[in-house]
Every structure is written in C-alpha cells, then in structure tokens.
Amino acid sequence: MNKISYSQLSMFSECPLRWKLNYVDDLRISESNIHLIFGTAMHETLQMYLEIMYNDSIKNADKLDLNTMLRDNLIEQ
C-alpha cells in the first residue's frame, strides 16, 4: 500500500513536476540540516538501546552511556 505524506501533497500542489522528479523519478537532492542530523543521531542511539534491551537485557541496556553514544553519533553525522 502506497502512502502519500503531507509534504508530498504540499509539494504536488505547488509544483507537480517537482513532485514527479522527487518521488517518481527518484531524483531528489538530499539537503542536510541540524534537525536531520540530530534526528538521525538520536534514532541510532535509541535503536542501539532497544536492540540491547530486547536481545540481551534491560539491565545491560541501562548500563549504556547514552550521552556519549549520542555525542559520538552526532559527530559521525
């Protein structure tokens, strides 16, 4: 089942050709910004926590230094 997000609908209403190039032809240009960088770093940090929590134990997940892990993920991004 295909889904259309609000941003896709908004883009289509502004310029159908731009929407086609982005989503049909897959020619979109990815622009990085602080919000995307932080979101990606936070996602990776939480993903690691959850993987350890579910695959090992909550106790070991709680031992993770999440602040350092988030910092390192931000630097990597």
PDB file of N, CA and C in Angstrom:
ATOM      1  N   MET A   1       0.842  -1.180   0.000  1.00  0.00           N
ATOM      2  CA  MET A   1       0.000   0.000   0.000  1.00  0.00           C
ATOM      3  C   MET A   1       0.889   1.246   0.000  1.00  0.00           C
ATOM      4  N   ASN A   2       0.707   2.096  -0.955  1.00  0.00           N
ATOM      5  CA  ASN A   2       1.472   3.341  -1.045  1.00  0.00           C
ATOM      6  C   ASN A   2       0.814   4.408  -0.192  1.00  0.00           C
ATOM      7  N   LYS A   3       1.642   5.214   0.446  1.00  0.00           N
ATOM      8  CA  LYS A   3       1.149   6.309   1.267  1.00  0.00           C
ATOM      9  C   LYS A   3       1.721   7.610   0.741  1.00  0.00           C
ATOM     10  N   ILE A   4       0.954   8.659   0.868  1.00  0.00           N
ATOM     11  CA  ILE A   4       1.410   9.980   0.476  1.00  0.00           C
ATOM     12  C   ILE A   4       1.410  10.846   1.720  1.00  0.00           C
ATOM     13  N   SER A   5       2.554  11.427   2.035  1.00  0.00           N
ATOM     14  CA  SER A   5       2.680  12.269   3.218  1.00  0.00           C
ATOM     15  C   SER A   5       2.143  13.671   2.915  1.00  0.00           C
ATOM     16  N   TYR A   6       1.978  14.426   3.995  1.00  0.00           N
ATOM     17  CA  TYR A   6       1.544  15.812   3.836  1.00  0.00           C
ATOM     18  C   TYR A   6       2.554  16.596   3.001  1.00  0.00           C
ATOM     19  N   SER A   7       3.850  16.357   3.240  1.00  0.00           N
ATOM     20  CA  SER A   7       4.867  17.099   2.488  1.00  0.00           C
ATOM     21  C   SER A   7       4.805  16.771   0.999  1.00  0.00           C
ATOM     22  N   GLN A   8       4.507  15.505   0.664  1.00  0.00           N
ATOM     23  CA  GLN A   8       4.367  15.147  -0.757  1.00  0.00           C
ATOM     24  C   GLN A   8       3.164  15.853  -1.366  1.00  0.00           C
ATOM     25  N   LEU A   9       2.056  15.849  -0.656  1.00  0.00           N
ATOM     26  CA  LEU A   9       0.844  16.504  -1.156  1.00  0.00           C
ATOM     27  C   LEU A   9       1.074  17.998  -1.327  1.00  0.00           C
ATOM     28  N   SER A  10       1.746  18.603  -0.368  1.00  0.00           N
ATOM     29  CA  SER A  10       2.045  20.022  -0.439  1.00  0.00           C
ATOM     30  C   SER A  10       2.935  20.325  -1.640  1.00  0.00           C
ATOM     31  N   MET A  11       3.976  19.491  -1.842  1.00  0.00           N
ATOM     32  CA  MET A  11       4.870  19.687  -2.978  1.00  0.00           C
ATOM     33  C   MET A  11       4.112  19.539  -4.295  1.00  0.00           C
ATOM     34  N   PHE A  12       3.247  18.526  -4.374  1.00  0.00           N
ATOM     35  CA  PHE A  12       2.474  18.299  -5.594  1.00  0.00           C
ATOM     36  C   PHE A  12       1.577  19.489  -5.906  1.00  0.00           C
ATOM     37  N   SER A  13       0.948  20.043  -4.862  1.00  0.00           N
ATOM     38  CA  SER A  13       0.053  21.178  -5.098  1.00  0.00           C
ATOM     39  C   SER A  13       0.819  22.420  -5.545  1.00  0.00           C
ATOM     40  N   GLU A  14       2.080  22.556  -5.106  1.00  0.00           N
ATOM     41  CA  GLU A  14       2.903  23.688  -5.534  1.00  0.00           C
ATOM     42  C   GLU A  14       3.476  23.486  -6.931  1.00  0.00           C
ATOM     43  N   CYS A  15       3.943  22.261  -7.202  1.00  0.00           N
ATOM     44  CA  CYS A  15       4.586  22.002  -8.491  1.00  0.00           C
ATOM     45  C   CYS A  15       4.565  20.494  -8.796  1.00  0.00           C
ATOM     46  N   PRO A  16       3.603  20.042  -9.594  1.00  0.00           N
ATOM     47  CA  PRO A  16       3.522  18.615  -9.907  1.00  0.00           C
ATOM     48  C   PRO A  16       4.787  18.043 -10.548  1.00  0.00           C
ATOM     49  N   LEU A  17       5.486  18.847 -11.356  1.00  0.00           N
ATOM     50  CA  LEU A  17       6.729  18.363 -11.971  1.00  0.00           C
ATOM     51  C   LEU A  17       7.800  18.094 -10.912  1.00  0.00           C
ATOM     52  N   ARG A  18       7.912  18.991  -9.942  1.00  0.00           N
ATOM     53  CA  ARG A  18       8.876  18.788  -8.855  1.00  0.00           C
ATOM     54  C   ARG A  18       8.554  17.507  -8.092  1.00  0.00           C
ATOM     55  N   TRP A  19       7.266  17.281  -7.817  1.00  0.00           N
ATOM     56  CA  TRP A  19       6.857  16.059  -7.116  1.00  0.00           C
ATOM     57  C   TRP A  19       7.250  14.827  -7.928  1.00  0.00           C
ATOM     58  N   LYS A  20       6.998  14.853  -9.248  1.00  0.00           N
ATOM     59  CA  LYS A  20       7.333  13.720 -10.115  1.00  0.00           C
ATOM     60  C   LYS A  20       8.836  13.454 -10.094  1.00  0.00           C
ATOM     61  N   LEU A  21       9.634  14.510 -10.216  1.00  0.00           N
ATOM     62  CA  LEU A  21      11.086  14.342 -10.213  1.00  0.00           C
ATOM     63  C   LEU A  21      11.577  13.764  -8.881  1.00  0.00           C
ATOM     64  N   ASN A  22      10.961  14.188  -7.791  1.00  0.00           N
ATOM     65  CA  ASN A  22      11.371  13.720  -6.468  1.00  0.00           C
ATOM     66  C   ASN A  22      10.920  12.305  -6.167  1.00  0.00           C
ATOM     67  N   TYR A  23       9.663  12.009  -6.412  1.00  0.00           N
ATOM     68  CA  TYR A  23       9.088  10.757  -5.920  1.00  0.00           C
ATOM     69  C   TYR A  23       8.874   9.679  -6.984  1.00  0.00           C
ATOM     70  N   VAL A  24       8.691  10.055  -8.204  1.00  0.00           N
ATOM     71  CA  VAL A  24       8.515   9.059  -9.273  1.00  0.00           C
ATOM     72  C   VAL A  24       9.870   8.746  -9.906  1.00  0.00           C
ATOM     73  N   ASP A  25      10.593   9.801 -10.285  1.00  0.00           N
ATOM     74  CA  ASP A  25      11.895   9.617 -10.929  1.00  0.00           C
ATOM     75  C   ASP A  25      13.029   9.435  -9.922  1.00  0.00           C
ATOM     76  N   ASP A  26      12.740   9.652  -8.643  1.00  0.00           N
ATOM     77  CA  ASP A  26      13.702   9.491  -7.547  1.00  0.00           C
ATOM     78  C   ASP A  26      14.972  10.308  -7.773  1.00  0.00           C
ATOM     79  N   LEU A  27      14.786  11.567  -8.172  1.00  0.00           N
ATOM     80  CA  LEU A  27      15.919  12.458  -8.442  1.00  0.00           C
ATOM     81  C   LEU A  27      16.056  13.548  -7.384  1.00  0.00           C
ATOM     82  N   ARG A  28      15.497  13.315  -6.203  1.00  0.00           N
ATOM     83  CA  ARG A  28      15.551  14.351  -5.160  1.00  0.00           C
ATOM     84  C   ARG A  28      16.976  14.525  -4.641  1.00  0.00           C
ATOM     85  N   ILE A  29      17.262  15.754  -4.263  1.00  0.00           N
ATOM     86  CA  ILE A  29      18.556  16.102  -3.683  1.00  0.00           C
ATOM     87  C   ILE A  29      18.361  16.190  -2.182  1.00  0.00           C
ATOM     88  N   SER A  30      19.146  15.430  -1.468  1.00  0.00           N
ATOM     89  CA  SER A  30      19.038  15.413  -0.015  1.00  0.00           C
ATOM     90  C   SER A  30      19.875  16.537   0.571  1.00  0.00           C
ATOM     91  N   GLU A  31      19.220  17.435   1.284  1.00  0.00           N
ATOM     92  CA  GLU A  31      19.920  18.532   1.920  1.00  0.00           C
ATOM     93  C   GLU A  31      19.963  18.263   3.421  1.00  0.00           C
ATOM     94  N   SER A  32      21.143  18.261   3.974  1.00  0.00           N
ATOM     95  CA  SER A  32      21.302  18.014   5.393  1.00  0.00           C
ATOM     96  C   SER A  32      21.113  19.300   6.174  1.00  0.00           C
ATOM     97  N   ASN A  33      20.534  19.177   7.362  1.00  0.00           N
ATOM     98  CA  ASN A  33      20.433  20.312   8.272  1.00  0.00           C
ATOM     99  C   ASN A  33      20.521  19.781   9.693  1.00  0.00           C
ATOM    100  N   ILE A  34      20.605  20.682  10.657  1.00  0.00           N
ATOM    101  CA  ILE A  34      20.818  20.287  12.042  1.00  0.00           C
ATOM    102  C   ILE A  34      19.689  19.398  12.548  1.00  0.00           C
ATOM    103  N   HIS A  35      18.477  19.617  12.088  1.00  0.00           N
ATOM    104  CA  HIS A  35      17.340  18.823  12.528  1.00  0.00           C
ATOM    105  C   HIS A  35      17.467  17.378  12.046  1.00  0.00           C
ATOM    106  N   LEU A  36      17.849  17.198  10.796  1.00  0.00           N
ATOM    107  CA  LEU A  36      18.043  15.848  10.265  1.00  0.00           C
ATOM    108  C   LEU A  36      19.227  15.158  10.923  1.00  0.00           C
ATOM    109  N   ILE A  37      20.300  15.890  11.148  1.00  0.00           N
ATOM    110  CA  ILE A  37      21.479  15.318  11.791  1.00  0.00           C
ATOM    111  C   ILE A  37      21.146  14.859  13.200  1.00  0.00           C
ATOM    112  N   PHE A  38      20.484  15.726  13.973  1.00  0.00           N
ATOM    113  CA  PHE A  38      20.130  15.355  15.341  1.00  0.00           C
ATOM    114  C   PHE A  38      19.160  14.178  15.353  1.00  0.00           C
ATOM    115  N   GLY A  39      18.158  14.216  14.484  1.00  0.00           N
ATOM    116  CA  GLY A  39      17.183  13.131  14.432  1.00  0.00           C
ATOM    117  C   GLY A  39      17.816  11.791  14.094  1.00  0.00           C
ATOM    118  N   THR A  40      18.735  11.781  13.145  1.00  0.00           N
ATOM    119  CA  THR A  40      19.428  10.551  12.771  1.00  0.00           C
ATOM    120  C   THR A  40      20.284  10.039  13.921  1.00  0.00           C
ATOM    121  N   ALA A  41      21.020  10.939  14.565  1.00  0.00           N
ATOM    122  CA  ALA A  41      21.869  10.541  15.692  1.00  0.00           C
ATOM    123  C   ALA A  41      21.025  10.006  16.846  1.00  0.00           C
ATOM    124  N   MET A  42      19.913  10.669  17.150  1.00  0.00           N
ATOM    125  CA  MET A  42      19.033  10.213  18.229  1.00  0.00           C
ATOM    126  C   MET A  42      18.427   8.863  17.889  1.00  0.00           C
ATOM    127  N   HIS A  43      18.009   8.690  16.630  1.00  0.00           N
ATOM    128  CA  HIS A  43      17.432   7.421  16.192  1.00  0.00           C
ATOM    129  C   HIS A  43      18.435   6.281  16.377  1.00  0.00           C
ATOM    130  N   GLU A  44      19.677   6.503  15.956  1.00  0.00           N
ATOM    131  CA  GLU A  44      20.696   5.464  16.077  1.00  0.00           C
ATOM    132  C   GLU A  44      20.983   5.128  17.538  1.00  0.00           C
ATOM    133  N   THR A  45      20.996   6.138  18.392  1.00  0.00           N
ATOM    134  CA  THR A  45      21.227   5.920  19.819  1.00  0.00           C
ATOM    135  C   THR A  45      20.095   5.098  20.428  1.00  0.00           C
ATOM    136  N   LEU A  46      18.860   5.497  20.157  1.00  0.00           N
ATOM    137  CA  LEU A  46      17.708   4.761  20.693  1.00  0.00           C
ATOM    138  C   LEU A  46      17.628   3.347  20.124  1.00  0.00           C
ATOM    139  N   GLN A  47      17.971   3.210  18.856  1.00  0.00           N
ATOM    140  CA  GLN A  47      17.946   1.889  18.227  1.00  0.00           C
ATOM    141  C   GLN A  47      18.915   0.938  18.926  1.00  0.00           C
ATOM    142  N   MET A  48      20.107   1.411  19.266  1.00  0.00           N
ATOM    143  CA  MET A  48      21.084   0.586  19.973  1.00  0.00           C
ATOM    144  C   MET A  48      20.560   0.192  21.346  1.00  0.00           C
ATOM    145  N   TYR A  49      19.982   1.158  22.057  1.00  0.00           N
ATOM    146  CA  TYR A  49      19.416   0.872  23.375  1.00  0.00           C
ATOM    147  C   TYR A  49      18.343  -0.217  23.273  1.00  0.00           C
ATOM    148  N   LEU A  50      17.436  -0.065  22.325  1.00  0.00           N
ATOM    149  CA  LEU A  50      16.335  -1.028  22.174  1.00  0.00           C
ATOM    150  C   LEU A  50      16.834  -2.405  21.752  1.00  0.00           C
ATOM    151  N   GLU A  51      17.827  -2.445  20.872  1.00  0.00           N
ATOM    152  CA  GLU A  51      18.381  -3.737  20.455  1.00  0.00           C
ATOM    153  C   GLU A  51      18.967  -4.489  21.645  1.00  0.00           C
ATOM    154  N   ILE A  52      19.714  -3.783  22.486  1.00  0.00           N
ATOM    155  CA  ILE A  52      20.300  -4.441  23.656  1.00  0.00           C
ATOM    156  C   ILE A  52      19.207  -4.811  24.658  1.00  0.00           C
ATOM    157  N   MET A  53      18.231  -3.930  24.828  1.00  0.00           N
ATOM    158  CA  MET A  53      17.151  -4.205  25.760  1.00  0.00           C
ATOM    159  C   MET A  53      16.375  -5.461  25.368  1.00  0.00           C
ATOM    160  N   TYR A  54      16.038  -5.592  24.094  1.00  0.00           N
ATOM    161  CA  TYR A  54      15.231  -6.727  23.636  1.00  0.00           C
ATOM    162  C   TYR A  54      16.058  -7.995  23.420  1.00  0.00           C
ATOM    163  N   ASN A  55      17.299  -7.848  22.961  1.00  0.00           N
ATOM    164  CA  ASN A  55      18.105  -9.023  22.644  1.00  0.00           C
ATOM    165  C   ASN A  55      18.980  -9.499  23.799  1.00  0.00           C
ATOM    166  N   ASP A  56      19.192  -8.655  24.799  1.00  0.00           N
ATOM    167  CA  ASP A  56      20.040  -9.025  25.929  1.00  0.00           C
ATOM    168  C   ASP A  56      19.247  -8.832  27.221  1.00  0.00           C
ATOM    169  N   SER A  57      19.315  -7.629  27.777  1.00  0.00           N
ATOM    170  CA  SER A  57      18.544  -7.367  28.996  1.00  0.00           C
ATOM    171  C   SER A  57      18.382  -5.871  29.201  1.00  0.00           C
ATOM    172  N   ILE A  58      17.368  -5.506  29.959  1.00  0.00           N
ATOM    173  CA  ILE A  58      17.148  -4.098  30.298  1.00  0.00           C
ATOM    174  C   ILE A  58      18.314  -3.598  31.139  1.00  0.00           C
ATOM    175  N   LYS A  59      18.803  -4.450  32.019  1.00  0.00           N
ATOM    176  CA  LYS A  59      19.921  -4.079  32.894  1.00  0.00           C
ATOM    177  C   LYS A  59      21.136  -3.655  32.074  1.00  0.00           C
ATOM    178  N   ASN A  60      21.483  -4.433  31.059  1.00  0.00           N
ATOM    179  CA  ASN A  60      22.641  -4.087  30.213  1.00  0.00           C
ATOM    180  C   ASN A  60      22.357  -2.852  29.355  1.00  0.00           C
ATOM    181  N   ALA A  61      21.119  -2.698  28.899  1.00  0.00           N
ATOM    182  CA  ALA A  61      20.767  -1.508  28.120  1.00  0.00           C
ATOM    183  C   ALA A  61      20.894  -0.260  28.980  1.00  0.00           C
ATOM    184  N   ASP A  62      20.479  -0.362  30.249  1.00  0.00           N
ATOM    185  CA  ASP A  62      20.571   0.786  31.148  1.00  0.00           C
ATOM    186  C   ASP A  62      22.013   1.146  31.496  1.00  0.00           C
ATOM    187  N   LYS A  63      22.941   0.229  31.295  1.00  0.00           N
ATOM    188  CA  LYS A  63      24.355   0.496  31.560  1.00  0.00           C
ATOM    189  C   LYS A  63      25.016   1.321  30.454  1.00  0.00           C
ATOM    190  N   LEU A  64      24.369   1.423  29.308  1.00  0.00           N
ATOM    191  CA  LEU A  64      24.950   2.167  28.187  1.00  0.00           C
ATOM    192  C   LEU A  64      25.113   3.640  28.548  1.00  0.00           C
ATOM    193  N   ASP A  65      26.187   4.231  28.093  1.00  0.00           N
ATOM    194  CA  ASP A  65      26.405   5.664  28.256  1.00  0.00           C
ATOM    195  C   ASP A  65      25.755   6.364  27.062  1.00  0.00           C
ATOM    196  N   LEU A  66      24.462   6.631  27.190  1.00  0.00           N
ATOM    197  CA  LEU A  66      23.696   7.174  26.073  1.00  0.00           C
ATOM    198  C   LEU A  66      24.129   8.583  25.688  1.00  0.00           C
ATOM    199  N   ASN A  67      24.572   9.375  26.658  1.00  0.00           N
ATOM    200  CA  ASN A  67      25.042  10.734  26.333  1.00  0.00           C
ATOM    201  C   ASN A  67      26.262  10.686  25.429  1.00  0.00           C
ATOM    202  N   THR A  68      27.207   9.826  25.767  1.00  0.00           N
ATOM    203  CA  THR A  68      28.408   9.689  24.940  1.00  0.00           C
ATOM    204  C   THR A  68      28.060   9.094  23.584  1.00  0.00           C
ATOM    205  N   MET A  69      27.168   8.113  23.588  1.00  0.00           N
ATOM    206  CA  MET A  69      26.762   7.488  22.329  1.00  0.00           C
ATOM    207  C   MET A  69      26.088   8.513  21.415  1.00  0.00           C
ATOM    208  N   LEU A  70      25.218   9.353  21.974  1.00  0.00           N
ATOM    209  CA  LEU A  70      24.558  10.390  21.178  1.00  0.00           C
ATOM    210  C   LEU A  70      25.583  11.390  20.646  1.00  0.00           C
ATOM    211  N   ARG A  71      26.510  11.809  21.502  1.00  0.00           N
ATOM    212  CA  ARG A  71      27.564  12.739  21.063  1.00  0.00           C
ATOM    213  C   ARG A  71      28.355  12.159  19.906  1.00  0.00           C
ATOM    214  N   ASP A  72      28.761  10.884  20.056  1.00  0.00           N
ATOM    215  CA  ASP A  72      29.548  10.224  19.004  1.00  0.00           C
ATOM    216  C   ASP A  72      28.742  10.110  17.713  1.00  0.00           C
ATOM    217  N   ASN A  73      27.467   9.797  17.832  1.00  0.00           N
ATOM    218  CA  ASN A  73      26.610   9.709  16.639  1.00  0.00           C
ATOM    219  C   ASN A  73      26.450  11.075  15.970  1.00  0.00           C
ATOM    220  N   LEU A  74      26.356  12.135  16.781  1.00  0.00           N
ATOM    221  CA  LEU A  74      26.272  13.487  16.207  1.00  0.00           C
ATOM    222  C   LEU A  74      27.548  13.822  15.453  1.00  0.00           C
ATOM    223  N   ILE A  75      28.692  13.501  16.043  1.00  0.00           N
ATOM    224  CA  ILE A  75      29.974  13.768  15.375  1.00  0.00           C
ATOM    225  C   ILE A  75      30.071  12.980  14.071  1.00  0.00           C
ATOM    226  N   GLU A  76      29.618  11.735  14.103  1.00  0.00           N
ATOM    227  CA  GLU A  76      29.681  10.881  12.910  1.00  0.00           C
ATOM    228  C   GLU A  76      28.795  11.430  11.790  1.00  0.00           C
ATOM    229  N   GLN A  77      27.640  11.984  12.167  1.00  0.00           N
ATOM    230  CA  GLN A  77      26.724  12.532  11.174  1.00  0.00           C
ATOM    231  C   GLN A  77      27.286  13.820  10.584  1.00  0.00           C
TER     232      GLN A  77
END
